[in-house]
């Protein structure tokens, strides 16, 4: 009997799913099982879009279609939490299972605090995550570092600290830290991200903790909730998956990878935040960078914290760009304590304004001051508590 807090290696009992799955097909089989048994109404996943650099969200209700979501697509800039709020917000009663990266999960928690998502209805499969690469960067690495035509790549992945491509002449890889010593690498918010294993989910899944001989054959699963344990036990009884206990060696490997990813994230935070550390520098840089703004509002629409909020039209004059700096100040102040460093406001900004860098730097300072960490649980943001206090509601 599996319980909350247990850790297991799992793989699919279905040979075809094992073949198409990234790590023994355990997640694919569990998603299919949850759909077949009516435990969920739909699965929100990601499938290959135009090419391997283009992950596309897909809502699946037919278990036969689950195979579309098998495997990993580390390129692209998708944030699945926005799919819940932008497209499914009139279906809050729909029970959905979803494999989610740390930023997707954190976004869902922030949306749930704002009544845009009902977490009781989301069965969360958290994925350990080393980061993602934009499609443009992935293509550039493929051409400039591998000397390969990006349109001939069959599969791209981030595995064991390397960016890996499969193409007609075989497999090639380059360590991520080697790429990041030059001008290549992961999205800048991913370099700073510390949500490497999202344990505020039902099941935290991935390949961190596998011994070398197990790679590609098993998924490491950490059971983070009673609901996750119940799903695993039902799937085991039905013979859908098989599990075995991880030995100390696997647990040590998992800890070592997670610790080294955290150290890398701390290093990048230091490098990125250091130039902002003096308040005057920061303000001057914010004013200078935002002076390119064309007032497209993408940073407001794309943000899971601001999603659905009223755009700060009052601080802008129709037909005039750039907007006054107050536009950005108001936006920053509304998201400052709840920024989850998902990077959406930066990578989708048509003027390359480093919005997420500014937001993340402030959020980390507020975390240190008030101990509030956005996206990790349902606790209320520090600034909201202060507003309640001022209104005499505390
Ligand atoms: Fe992964 Fe973190 Fe980047 Fe999200 S922000 S893709 S969880 S590294
Ligand atoms: Fe994501 Fe930017 Fe919003 Fe922060 S401010 S949560 S990085 S979109
Ligand atoms: Fe300005 Fe960029 Fe935001 Fe558009 S996305 S409003 S250009 S800061």
mmCIF file of N, CA, C and O in Angstrom, residues 113-210:
data_model
loop_
_atom_site.group_PDB
_atom_site.id
_atom_site.type_symbol
_atom_site.label_atom_id
_atom_site.label_comp_id
_atom_site.label_asym_id
_atom_site.label_seq_id
_atom_site.Cartn_x
_atom_site.Cartn_y
_atom_site.Cartn_z
ATOM 1 N N UNK A 113 -5.806 31.486 -5.522
ATOM 2 C CA UNK A 113 -6.023 32.506 -4.488
ATOM 3 C C UNK A 113 -6.945 33.613 -4.978
ATOM 4 O O UNK A 113 -7.527 34.349 -4.199
ATOM 5 N N UNK A 114 -6.976 33.765 -6.296
ATOM 6 C CA UNK A 114 -7.805 34.825 -6.901
ATOM 7 C C UNK A 114 -9.112 34.258 -7.468
ATOM 8 O O UNK A 114 -9.740 34.877 -8.325
ATOM 9 N N UNK A 115 -9.468 33.026 -7.016
ATOM 10 C CA UNK A 115 -10.712 32.342 -7.424
ATOM 11 C C UNK A 115 -10.826 32.114 -8.929
ATOM 12 O O UNK A 115 -11.934 32.084 -9.470
ATOM 13 N N UNK A 116 -9.698 31.997 -9.597
ATOM 14 C CA UNK A 116 -9.746 31.739 -11.041
ATOM 15 C C UNK A 116 -9.592 30.247 -11.356
ATOM 16 O O UNK A 116 -9.810 29.826 -12.495
ATOM 17 N N UNK A 117 -9.183 29.471 -10.374
ATOM 18 C CA UNK A 117 -8.989 28.025 -10.541
ATOM 19 C C UNK A 117 -9.431 27.353 -9.252
ATOM 20 O O UNK A 117 -9.215 27.896 -8.166
ATOM 21 N N UNK A 118 -10.077 26.186 -9.375
ATOM 22 C CA UNK A 118 -10.431 25.402 -8.193
ATOM 23 C C UNK A 118 -9.449 24.229 -8.094
ATOM 24 O O UNK A 118 -9.560 23.258 -8.845
ATOM 25 N N UNK A 119 -8.489 24.346 -7.179
ATOM 26 C CA UNK A 119 -7.433 23.322 -7.098
ATOM 27 C C UNK A 119 -7.979 21.948 -6.711
ATOM 28 O O UNK A 119 -7.341 20.940 -6.997
ATOM 29 N N UNK A 120 -9.171 21.898 -6.058
ATOM 30 C CA UNK A 120 -9.746 20.585 -5.710
ATOM 31 C C UNK A 120 -9.998 19.770 -6.970
ATOM 32 O O UNK A 120 -10.072 18.546 -6.931
ATOM 33 N N UNK A 121 -10.165 20.468 -8.089
ATOM 34 C CA UNK A 121 -10.496 19.771 -9.335
ATOM 35 C C UNK A 121 -9.292 19.575 -10.252
ATOM 36 O O UNK A 121 -9.456 19.220 -11.416
ATOM 37 N N UNK A 122 -8.102 19.863 -9.746
ATOM 38 C CA UNK A 122 -6.911 19.686 -10.594
ATOM 39 C C UNK A 122 -6.013 18.614 -9.971
ATOM 40 O O UNK A 122 -5.515 18.782 -8.859
ATOM 41 N N UNK A 123 -5.874 17.510 -10.689
ATOM 42 C CA UNK A 123 -4.970 16.433 -10.256
ATOM 43 C C UNK A 123 -3.598 16.761 -10.827
ATOM 44 O O UNK A 123 -3.401 16.728 -12.049
ATOM 45 N N UNK A 124 -2.669 17.134 -9.933
ATOM 46 C CA UNK A 124 -1.402 17.711 -10.416
ATOM 47 C C UNK A 124 -0.266 16.690 -10.423
ATOM 48 O O UNK A 124 0.054 16.106 -9.383
ATOM 49 N N UNK A 125 0.305 16.502 -11.599
ATOM 50 C CA UNK A 125 1.525 15.706 -11.750
ATOM 51 C C UNK A 125 2.679 16.704 -11.899
ATOM 52 O O UNK A 125 2.870 17.282 -12.964
ATOM 53 N N UNK A 126 3.404 16.957 -10.826
ATOM 54 C CA UNK A 126 4.535 17.899 -10.914
ATOM 55 C C UNK A 126 5.713 17.242 -11.605
ATOM 56 O O UNK A 126 5.963 16.045 -11.430
ATOM 57 N N UNK A 127 6.422 18.010 -12.394
ATOM 58 C CA UNK A 127 7.571 17.468 -13.139
ATOM 59 C C UNK A 127 8.854 18.128 -12.652
ATOM 60 O O UNK A 127 8.920 19.364 -12.582
ATOM 61 N N UNK A 128 9.891 17.321 -12.336
ATOM 62 C CA UNK A 128 11.165 18.003 -12.016
ATOM 63 C C UNK A 128 11.658 18.686 -13.292
ATOM 64 O O UNK A 128 11.412 18.212 -14.403
ATOM 65 N N UNK A 129 12.259 19.851 -13.119
ATOM 66 C CA UNK A 129 12.525 20.683 -14.298
ATOM 67 C C UNK A 129 13.882 21.378 -14.193
ATOM 68 O O UNK A 129 14.176 22.045 -13.213
ATOM 69 N N UNK A 130 14.682 21.200 -15.240
ATOM 70 C CA UNK A 130 15.993 21.876 -15.294
ATOM 71 C C UNK A 130 15.902 23.202 -16.028
ATOM 72 O O UNK A 130 16.862 23.954 -16.069
ATOM 73 N N UNK A 131 14.760 23.432 -16.695
ATOM 74 C CA UNK A 131 14.600 24.695 -17.419
ATOM 75 C C UNK A 131 14.094 24.461 -18.827
ATOM 76 O O UNK A 131 13.980 23.317 -19.275
ATOM 77 N N UNK A 132 13.773 25.541 -19.496
ATOM 78 C CA UNK A 132 13.310 25.429 -20.880
ATOM 79 C C UNK A 132 14.051 26.452 -21.739
ATOM 80 O O UNK A 132 14.659 27.396 -21.228
ATOM 81 N N UNK A 133 13.989 26.220 -23.020
ATOM 82 C CA UNK A 133 14.748 27.020 -23.985
ATOM 83 C C UNK A 133 13.764 27.580 -25.002
ATOM 84 O O UNK A 133 12.858 26.857 -25.442
ATOM 85 N N UNK A 134 13.912 28.822 -25.376
ATOM 86 C CA UNK A 134 12.968 29.380 -26.356
ATOM 87 C C UNK A 134 13.193 28.706 -27.715
ATOM 88 O O UNK A 134 14.305 28.262 -28.017
ATOM 89 N N UNK A 135 12.154 28.636 -28.538
ATOM 90 C CA UNK A 135 12.318 28.018 -29.861
ATOM 91 C C UNK A 135 13.434 28.690 -30.666
ATOM 92 O O UNK A 135 14.230 28.014 -31.320
ATOM 93 N N UNK A 136 13.515 30.027 -30.587
ATOM 94 C CA UNK A 136 14.547 30.735 -31.367
ATOM 95 C C UNK A 136 15.941 30.338 -30.884
ATOM 96 O O UNK A 136 16.844 30.084 -31.693
ATOM 97 N N UNK A 137 16.122 30.236 -29.558
ATOM 98 C CA UNK A 137 17.429 29.855 -29.011
ATOM 99 C C UNK A 137 17.760 28.407 -29.371
ATOM 100 O O UNK A 137 18.900 28.076 -29.710
ATOM 101 N N UNK A 138 16.748 27.519 -29.293
ATOM 102 C CA UNK A 138 17.003 26.099 -29.612
ATOM 103 C C UNK A 138 17.467 25.964 -31.067
ATOM 104 O O UNK A 138 18.403 25.219 -31.372
ATOM 105 N N UNK A 139 16.826 26.711 -31.947
ATOM 106 C CA UNK A 139 17.230 26.667 -33.364
ATOM 107 C C UNK A 139 18.647 27.226 -33.531
ATOM 108 O O UNK A 139 19.446 26.690 -34.282
ATOM 109 N N UNK A 140 18.925 28.296 -32.793
ATOM 110 C CA UNK A 140 20.250 28.918 -32.911
ATOM 111 C C UNK A 140 21.348 27.960 -32.420
ATOM 112 O O UNK A 140 22.389 27.806 -33.063
ATOM 113 N N UNK A 141 21.112 27.293 -31.295
ATOM 114 C CA UNK A 141 22.097 26.332 -30.781
ATOM 115 C C UNK A 141 22.305 25.216 -31.803
ATOM 116 O O UNK A 141 23.433 24.786 -32.066
ATOM 117 N N UNK A 142 21.196 24.760 -32.386
ATOM 118 C CA UNK A 142 21.271 23.644 -33.345
ATOM 119 C C UNK A 142 22.150 24.013 -34.539
ATOM 120 O O UNK A 142 22.992 23.233 -34.978
ATOM 121 N N UNK A 143 21.981 25.234 -35.009
ATOM 122 C CA UNK A 143 22.782 25.672 -36.169
ATOM 123 C C UNK A 143 24.209 25.984 -35.743
ATOM 124 O O UNK A 143 25.181 25.453 -36.298
ATOM 125 N N UNK A 144 24.352 26.847 -34.713
ATOM 126 C CA UNK A 144 25.684 27.405 -34.413
ATOM 127 C C UNK A 144 26.570 26.470 -33.599
ATOM 128 O O UNK A 144 27.794 26.530 -33.709
ATOM 129 N N UNK A 145 25.985 25.603 -32.774
ATOM 130 C CA UNK A 145 26.817 24.728 -31.942
ATOM 131 C C UNK A 145 26.897 23.298 -32.490
ATOM 132 O O UNK A 145 27.918 22.642 -32.358
ATOM 133 N N UNK A 146 25.786 22.802 -33.047
ATOM 134 C CA UNK A 146 25.822 21.434 -33.576
ATOM 135 C C UNK A 146 26.098 21.412 -35.085
ATOM 136 O O UNK A 146 26.427 20.362 -35.645
ATOM 137 N N UNK A 147 25.897 22.556 -35.765
ATOM 138 C CA UNK A 147 26.059 22.574 -37.219
ATOM 139 C C UNK A 147 25.010 21.734 -37.928
ATOM 140 O O UNK A 147 25.271 21.101 -38.955
ATOM 141 N N UNK A 148 23.812 21.696 -37.355
ATOM 142 C CA UNK A 148 22.737 20.849 -37.896
ATOM 143 C C UNK A 148 21.566 21.741 -38.324
ATOM 144 O O UNK A 148 21.263 22.744 -37.654
ATOM 145 N N UNK A 149 20.913 21.383 -39.429
ATOM 146 C CA UNK A 149 19.723 22.103 -39.881
ATOM 147 C C UNK A 149 18.597 21.854 -38.868
ATOM 148 O O UNK A 149 18.189 20.694 -38.668
ATOM 149 N N UNK A 150 18.090 22.895 -38.190
ATOM 150 C CA UNK A 150 17.087 22.670 -37.137
ATOM 151 C C UNK A 150 15.825 21.973 -37.639
ATOM 152 O O UNK A 150 15.130 21.319 -36.859
ATOM 153 N N UNK A 151 15.532 22.087 -38.942
ATOM 154 C CA UNK A 151 14.328 21.431 -39.454
ATOM 155 C C UNK A 151 14.502 19.926 -39.625
ATOM 156 O O UNK A 151 13.535 19.224 -39.922
ATOM 157 N N UNK A 152 15.744 19.433 -39.446
ATOM 158 C CA UNK A 152 15.960 17.974 -39.560
ATOM 159 C C UNK A 152 15.973 17.299 -38.188
ATOM 160 O O UNK A 152 16.172 16.095 -38.087
ATOM 161 N N UNK A 153 15.792 18.083 -37.133
ATOM 162 C CA UNK A 153 15.827 17.513 -35.767
ATOM 163 C C UNK A 153 14.513 16.775 -35.481
ATOM 164 O O UNK A 153 13.420 17.304 -35.689
ATOM 165 N N UNK A 154 14.664 15.544 -35.007
ATOM 166 C CA UNK A 154 13.485 14.702 -34.733
ATOM 167 C C UNK A 154 13.028 14.881 -33.286
ATOM 168 O O UNK A 154 11.854 14.807 -32.965
ATOM 169 N N UNK A 155 13.983 15.118 -32.405
ATOM 170 C CA UNK A 155 13.646 15.245 -30.990
ATOM 171 C C UNK A 155 14.659 16.170 -30.313
ATOM 172 O O UNK A 155 15.845 16.123 -30.631
ATOM 173 N N UNK A 156 14.177 17.030 -29.420
ATOM 174 C CA UNK A 156 15.081 17.890 -28.642
ATOM 175 C C UNK A 156 14.711 17.710 -27.173
ATOM 176 O O UNK A 156 13.524 17.616 -26.836
ATOM 177 N N UNK A 157 15.717 17.634 -26.307
ATOM 178 C CA UNK A 157 15.397 17.453 -24.884
ATOM 179 C C UNK A 157 16.497 18.057 -24.016
ATOM 180 O O UNK A 157 17.596 18.341 -24.502
ATOM 181 N N UNK A 158 16.148 18.256 -22.739
ATOM 182 C CA UNK A 158 17.176 18.602 -21.754
ATOM 183 C C UNK A 158 17.284 17.391 -20.849
ATOM 184 O O UNK A 158 16.298 16.976 -20.216
ATOM 185 N N UNK A 159 18.449 16.767 -20.841
ATOM 186 C CA UNK A 159 18.592 15.534 -20.100
ATOM 187 C C UNK A 159 19.966 15.481 -19.444
ATOM 188 O O UNK A 159 20.975 15.751 -20.094
ATOM 189 N N UNK A 160 19.984 15.111 -18.159
ATOM 190 C CA UNK A 160 21.231 14.978 -17.391
ATOM 191 C C UNK A 160 22.158 16.170 -17.581
ATOM 192 O O UNK A 160 23.340 16.037 -17.869
ATOM 193 N N UNK A 161 21.569 17.370 -17.495
ATOM 194 C CA UNK A 161 22.365 18.601 -17.555
ATOM 195 C C UNK A 161 22.807 18.994 -18.959
ATOM 196 O O UNK A 161 23.641 19.886 -19.107
ATOM 197 N N UNK A 162 22.274 18.324 -19.982
ATOM 198 C CA UNK A 162 22.700 18.637 -21.355
ATOM 199 C C UNK A 162 21.505 18.989 -22.234
ATOM 200 O O UNK A 162 20.387 18.506 -21.995
ATOM 201 N N UNK A 163 21.751 19.816 -23.255
ATOM 202 C CA UNK A 163 20.752 20.007 -24.307
ATOM 203 C C UNK A 163 21.055 18.947 -25.363
ATOM 204 O O UNK A 163 22.184 18.843 -25.852
ATOM 205 N N UNK A 164 20.034 18.136 -25.687
ATOM 206 C CA UNK A 164 20.249 16.958 -26.539
ATOM 207 C C UNK A 164 19.372 17.059 -27.778
ATOM 208 O O UNK A 164 18.193 17.421 -27.682
ATOM 209 N N UNK A 165 19.945 16.755 -28.938
ATOM 210 C CA UNK A 165 19.104 16.659 -30.137
ATOM 211 C C UNK A 165 19.320 15.299 -30.803
ATOM 212 O O UNK A 165 20.410 14.736 -30.771
ATOM 213 N N UNK A 166 18.234 14.783 -31.385
ATOM 214 C CA UNK A 166 18.318 13.587 -32.226
ATOM 215 C C UNK A 166 18.023 14.034 -33.643
ATOM 216 O O UNK A 166 17.029 14.721 -33.892
ATOM 217 N N UNK A 167 18.883 13.668 -34.565
ATOM 218 C CA UNK A 167 18.634 13.996 -35.973
ATOM 219 C C UNK A 167 19.036 12.810 -36.822
ATOM 220 O O UNK A 167 19.450 11.764 -36.296
ATOM 221 N N UNK A 168 18.952 12.951 -38.158
ATOM 222 C CA UNK A 168 19.134 11.769 -39.010
ATOM 223 C C UNK A 168 20.501 11.095 -38.844
ATOM 224 O O UNK A 168 20.636 9.896 -39.069
ATOM 225 N N UNK A 169 21.508 11.848 -38.375
ATOM 226 C CA UNK A 169 22.839 11.228 -38.228
ATOM 227 C C UNK A 169 23.107 10.741 -36.794
ATOM 228 O O UNK A 169 24.211 10.339 -36.474
ATOM 229 N N UNK A 170 22.118 10.825 -35.941
ATOM 230 C CA UNK A 170 22.300 10.309 -34.579
ATOM 231 C C UNK A 170 21.978 11.319 -33.502
ATOM 232 O O UNK A 170 21.225 12.273 -33.734
ATOM 233 N N UNK A 171 22.558 11.108 -32.328
ATOM 234 C CA UNK A 171 22.267 11.945 -31.149
ATOM 235 C C UNK A 171 23.487 12.790 -30.814
ATOM 236 O O UNK A 171 24.617 12.300 -30.855
ATOM 237 N N UNK A 172 23.250 14.067 -30.460
ATOM 238 C CA UNK A 172 24.357 14.935 -30.034
ATOM 239 C C UNK A 172 23.908 15.717 -28.812
ATOM 240 O O UNK A 172 22.715 16.017 -28.661
ATOM 241 N N UNK A 173 24.874 16.051 -27.951
ATOM 242 C CA UNK A 173 24.497 16.815 -26.751
ATOM 243 C C UNK A 173 25.610 17.775 -26.348
ATOM 244 O O UNK A 173 26.780 17.547 -26.667
ATOM 245 N N UNK A 174 25.209 18.837 -25.671
ATOM 246 C CA UNK A 174 26.172 19.802 -25.122
ATOM 247 C C UNK A 174 25.726 20.137 -23.697
ATOM 248 O O UNK A 174 24.531 20.410 -23.464
ATOM 249 N N UNK A 175 26.672 20.126 -22.716
ATOM 250 C CA UNK A 175 26.265 20.507 -21.350
ATOM 251 C C UNK A 175 25.697 21.931 -21.315
ATOM 252 O O UNK A 175 26.228 22.837 -21.965
ATOM 253 N N UNK A 176 24.626 22.064 -20.554
ATOM 254 C CA UNK A 176 23.966 23.378 -20.441
ATOM 255 C C UNK A 176 24.933 24.427 -19.887
ATOM 256 O O UNK A 176 24.975 25.563 -20.366
ATOM 257 N N UNK A 177 25.748 24.040 -18.869
ATOM 258 C CA UNK A 177 26.623 25.077 -18.291
ATOM 259 C C UNK A 177 27.671 25.543 -19.299
ATOM 260 O O UNK A 177 28.089 26.693 -19.269
ATOM 261 N N UNK A 178 28.043 24.649 -20.224
ATOM 262 C CA UNK A 178 28.978 25.068 -21.283
ATOM 263 C C UNK A 178 28.288 26.097 -22.195
ATOM 264 O O UNK A 178 28.871 27.123 -22.542
ATOM 265 N N UNK A 179 27.047 25.808 -22.548
ATOM 266 C CA UNK A 179 26.293 26.751 -23.403
ATOM 267 C C UNK A 179 26.147 28.101 -22.714
ATOM 268 O O UNK A 179 26.278 29.161 -23.337
ATOM 269 N N UNK A 180 25.896 28.040 -21.381
ATOM 270 C CA UNK A 180 25.589 29.286 -20.672
ATOM 271 C C UNK A 180 26.831 30.114 -20.334
ATOM 272 O O UNK A 180 26.710 31.250 -19.884
ATOM 273 N N UNK A 181 28.010 29.533 -20.590
ATOM 274 C CA UNK A 181 29.216 30.358 -20.485
ATOM 275 C C UNK A 181 29.315 31.267 -21.700
ATOM 276 O O UNK A 181 30.017 32.270 -21.706
ATOM 277 N N UNK A 182 28.621 30.879 -22.761
ATOM 278 C CA UNK A 182 28.575 31.740 -23.952
ATOM 279 C C UNK A 182 27.206 32.434 -23.966
ATOM 280 O O UNK A 182 26.617 32.640 -22.924
ATOM 281 N N UNK A 183 26.720 32.761 -25.158
ATOM 282 C CA UNK A 183 25.469 33.541 -25.219
ATOM 283 C C UNK A 183 24.237 32.648 -25.359
ATOM 284 O O UNK A 183 23.148 33.134 -25.637
ATOM 285 N N UNK A 184 24.429 31.315 -25.156
ATOM 286 C CA UNK A 184 23.321 30.385 -25.389
ATOM 287 C C UNK A 184 22.724 29.931 -24.054
ATOM 288 O O UNK A 184 23.271 30.217 -23.007
ATOM 289 N N UNK A 185 21.629 29.146 -24.148
ATOM 290 C CA UNK A 185 21.147 28.498 -22.927
ATOM 291 C C UNK A 185 19.681 28.692 -22.651
ATOM 292 O O UNK A 185 18.897 29.074 -23.531
ATOM 293 N N UNK A 186 19.342 28.418 -21.377
ATOM 294 C CA UNK A 186 17.930 28.426 -20.978
ATOM 295 C C UNK A 186 17.388 29.852 -20.867
ATOM 296 O O UNK A 186 18.162 30.814 -20.827
ATOM 297 N N UNK A 187 16.071 29.943 -20.768
ATOM 298 C CA UNK A 187 15.459 31.257 -20.535
ATOM 299 C C UNK A 187 16.022 31.816 -19.221
ATOM 300 O O UNK A 187 16.309 31.071 -18.289
ATOM 301 N N UNK A 188 16.156 33.150 -19.144
ATOM 302 C CA UNK A 188 16.838 33.722 -17.977
ATOM 303 C C UNK A 188 16.052 33.457 -16.689
ATOM 304 O O UNK A 188 16.640 33.233 -15.627
ATOM 305 N N UNK A 189 14.716 33.447 -16.757
ATOM 306 C CA UNK A 189 13.954 33.166 -15.533
ATOM 307 C C UNK A 189 14.166 31.721 -15.084
ATOM 308 O O UNK A 189 14.205 31.429 -13.889
ATOM 309 N N UNK A 190 14.356 30.811 -16.047
ATOM 310 C CA UNK A 190 14.609 29.397 -15.691
ATOM 311 C C UNK A 190 15.948 29.261 -14.983
ATOM 312 O O UNK A 190 16.102 28.449 -14.084
ATOM 313 N N UNK A 191 16.932 30.053 -15.404
ATOM 314 C CA UNK A 191 18.237 29.977 -14.736
ATOM 315 C C UNK A 191 18.101 30.355 -13.266
ATOM 316 O O UNK A 191 18.797 29.841 -12.409
ATOM 317 N N UNK A 192 17.189 31.280 -12.956
ATOM 318 C CA UNK A 192 17.028 31.743 -11.565
ATOM 319 C C UNK A 192 16.011 30.910 -10.776
ATOM 320 O O UNK A 192 15.855 31.100 -9.575
ATOM 321 N N UNK A 193 15.307 30.020 -11.466
ATOM 322 C CA UNK A 193 14.169 29.315 -10.840
ATOM 323 C C UNK A 193 14.630 28.359 -9.743
ATOM 324 O O UNK A 193 15.586 27.609 -9.923
ATOM 325 N N UNK A 194 13.925 28.373 -8.610
ATOM 326 C CA UNK A 194 14.278 27.429 -7.547
ATOM 327 C C UNK A 194 13.165 26.410 -7.297
ATOM 328 O O UNK A 194 13.249 25.629 -6.355
ATOM 329 N N UNK A 195 12.130 26.426 -8.125
ATOM 330 C CA UNK A 195 11.056 25.421 -7.968
ATOM 331 C C UNK A 195 11.383 24.212 -8.848
ATOM 332 O O UNK A 195 10.740 23.957 -9.856
ATOM 333 N N UNK A 196 12.421 23.484 -8.460
ATOM 334 C CA UNK A 196 12.923 22.410 -9.314
ATOM 335 C C UNK A 196 12.113 21.133 -9.193
ATOM 336 O O UNK A 196 11.985 20.382 -10.148
ATOM 337 N N UNK A 197 11.599 20.860 -7.988
ATOM 338 C CA UNK A 197 10.721 19.692 -7.798
ATOM 339 C C UNK A 197 9.436 20.209 -7.145
ATOM 340 O O UNK A 197 9.420 20.521 -5.953
ATOM 341 N N UNK A 198 8.353 20.357 -7.906
ATOM 342 C CA UNK A 198 7.127 20.919 -7.312
ATOM 343 C C UNK A 198 6.402 19.897 -6.435
ATOM 344 O O UNK A 198 5.672 19.038 -6.928
ATOM 345 N N UNK A 199 6.602 20.018 -5.138
ATOM 346 C CA UNK A 199 6.019 19.042 -4.211
ATOM 347 C C UNK A 199 4.649 19.494 -3.697
ATOM 348 O O UNK A 199 4.018 18.785 -2.904
ATOM 349 N N UNK A 200 4.191 20.696 -4.115
ATOM 350 C CA UNK A 200 2.849 21.132 -3.723
ATOM 351 C C UNK A 200 1.818 20.566 -4.715
ATOM 352 O O UNK A 200 0.793 21.163 -4.995
ATOM 353 N N UNK A 201 2.143 19.382 -5.247
ATOM 354 C CA UNK A 201 1.290 18.700 -6.213
ATOM 355 C C UNK A 201 0.798 17.394 -5.598
ATOM 356 O O UNK A 201 1.002 17.160 -4.411
ATOM 357 N N UNK A 202 0.164 16.549 -6.428
ATOM 358 C CA UNK A 202 -0.243 15.226 -5.923
ATOM 359 C C UNK A 202 0.893 14.225 -6.063
ATOM 360 O O UNK A 202 1.143 13.435 -5.158
ATOM 361 N N UNK A 203 1.553 14.265 -7.210
ATOM 362 C CA UNK A 203 2.683 13.353 -7.445
ATOM 363 C C UNK A 203 3.806 14.161 -8.070
ATOM 364 O O UNK A 203 3.589 14.838 -9.074
ATOM 365 N N UNK A 204 4.998 14.137 -7.477
ATOM 366 C CA UNK A 204 6.147 14.831 -8.078
ATOM 367 C C UNK A 204 6.942 13.780 -8.860
ATOM 368 O O UNK A 204 7.452 12.825 -8.274
ATOM 369 N N UNK A 205 6.988 13.964 -10.169
ATOM 370 C CA UNK A 205 7.498 12.902 -11.048
ATOM 371 C C UNK A 205 8.703 13.399 -11.850
ATOM 372 O O UNK A 205 8.887 14.592 -12.051
ATOM 373 N N UNK A 206 9.492 12.459 -12.342
ATOM 374 C CA UNK A 206 10.591 12.840 -13.229
ATOM 375 C C UNK A 206 11.697 11.817 -13.238
ATOM 376 O O UNK A 206 11.510 10.674 -12.811
ATOM 377 N N UNK A 207 12.857 12.243 -13.705
ATOM 378 C CA UNK A 207 13.955 11.285 -13.812
ATOM 379 C C UNK A 207 15.089 11.565 -12.818
ATOM 380 O O UNK A 207 16.119 10.928 -12.881
ATOM 381 N N UNK A 208 14.923 12.525 -11.930
ATOM 382 C CA UNK A 208 15.950 12.772 -10.910
ATOM 383 C C UNK A 208 15.806 11.688 -9.838
ATOM 384 O O UNK A 208 14.775 11.599 -9.172
ATOM 385 N N UNK A 209 16.853 10.869 -9.683
ATOM 386 C CA UNK A 209 16.805 9.764 -8.726
ATOM 387 C C UNK A 209 16.982 8.421 -9.414
ATOM 388 O O UNK A 209 16.994 7.386 -8.748
ATOM 389 N N UNK A 210 17.104 8.452 -10.746
ATOM 390 C CA UNK A 210 17.323 7.193 -11.464
ATOM 391 C C UNK A 210 18.814 6.878 -11.492
ATOM 392 O O UNK A 210 19.640 7.782 -11.685
#
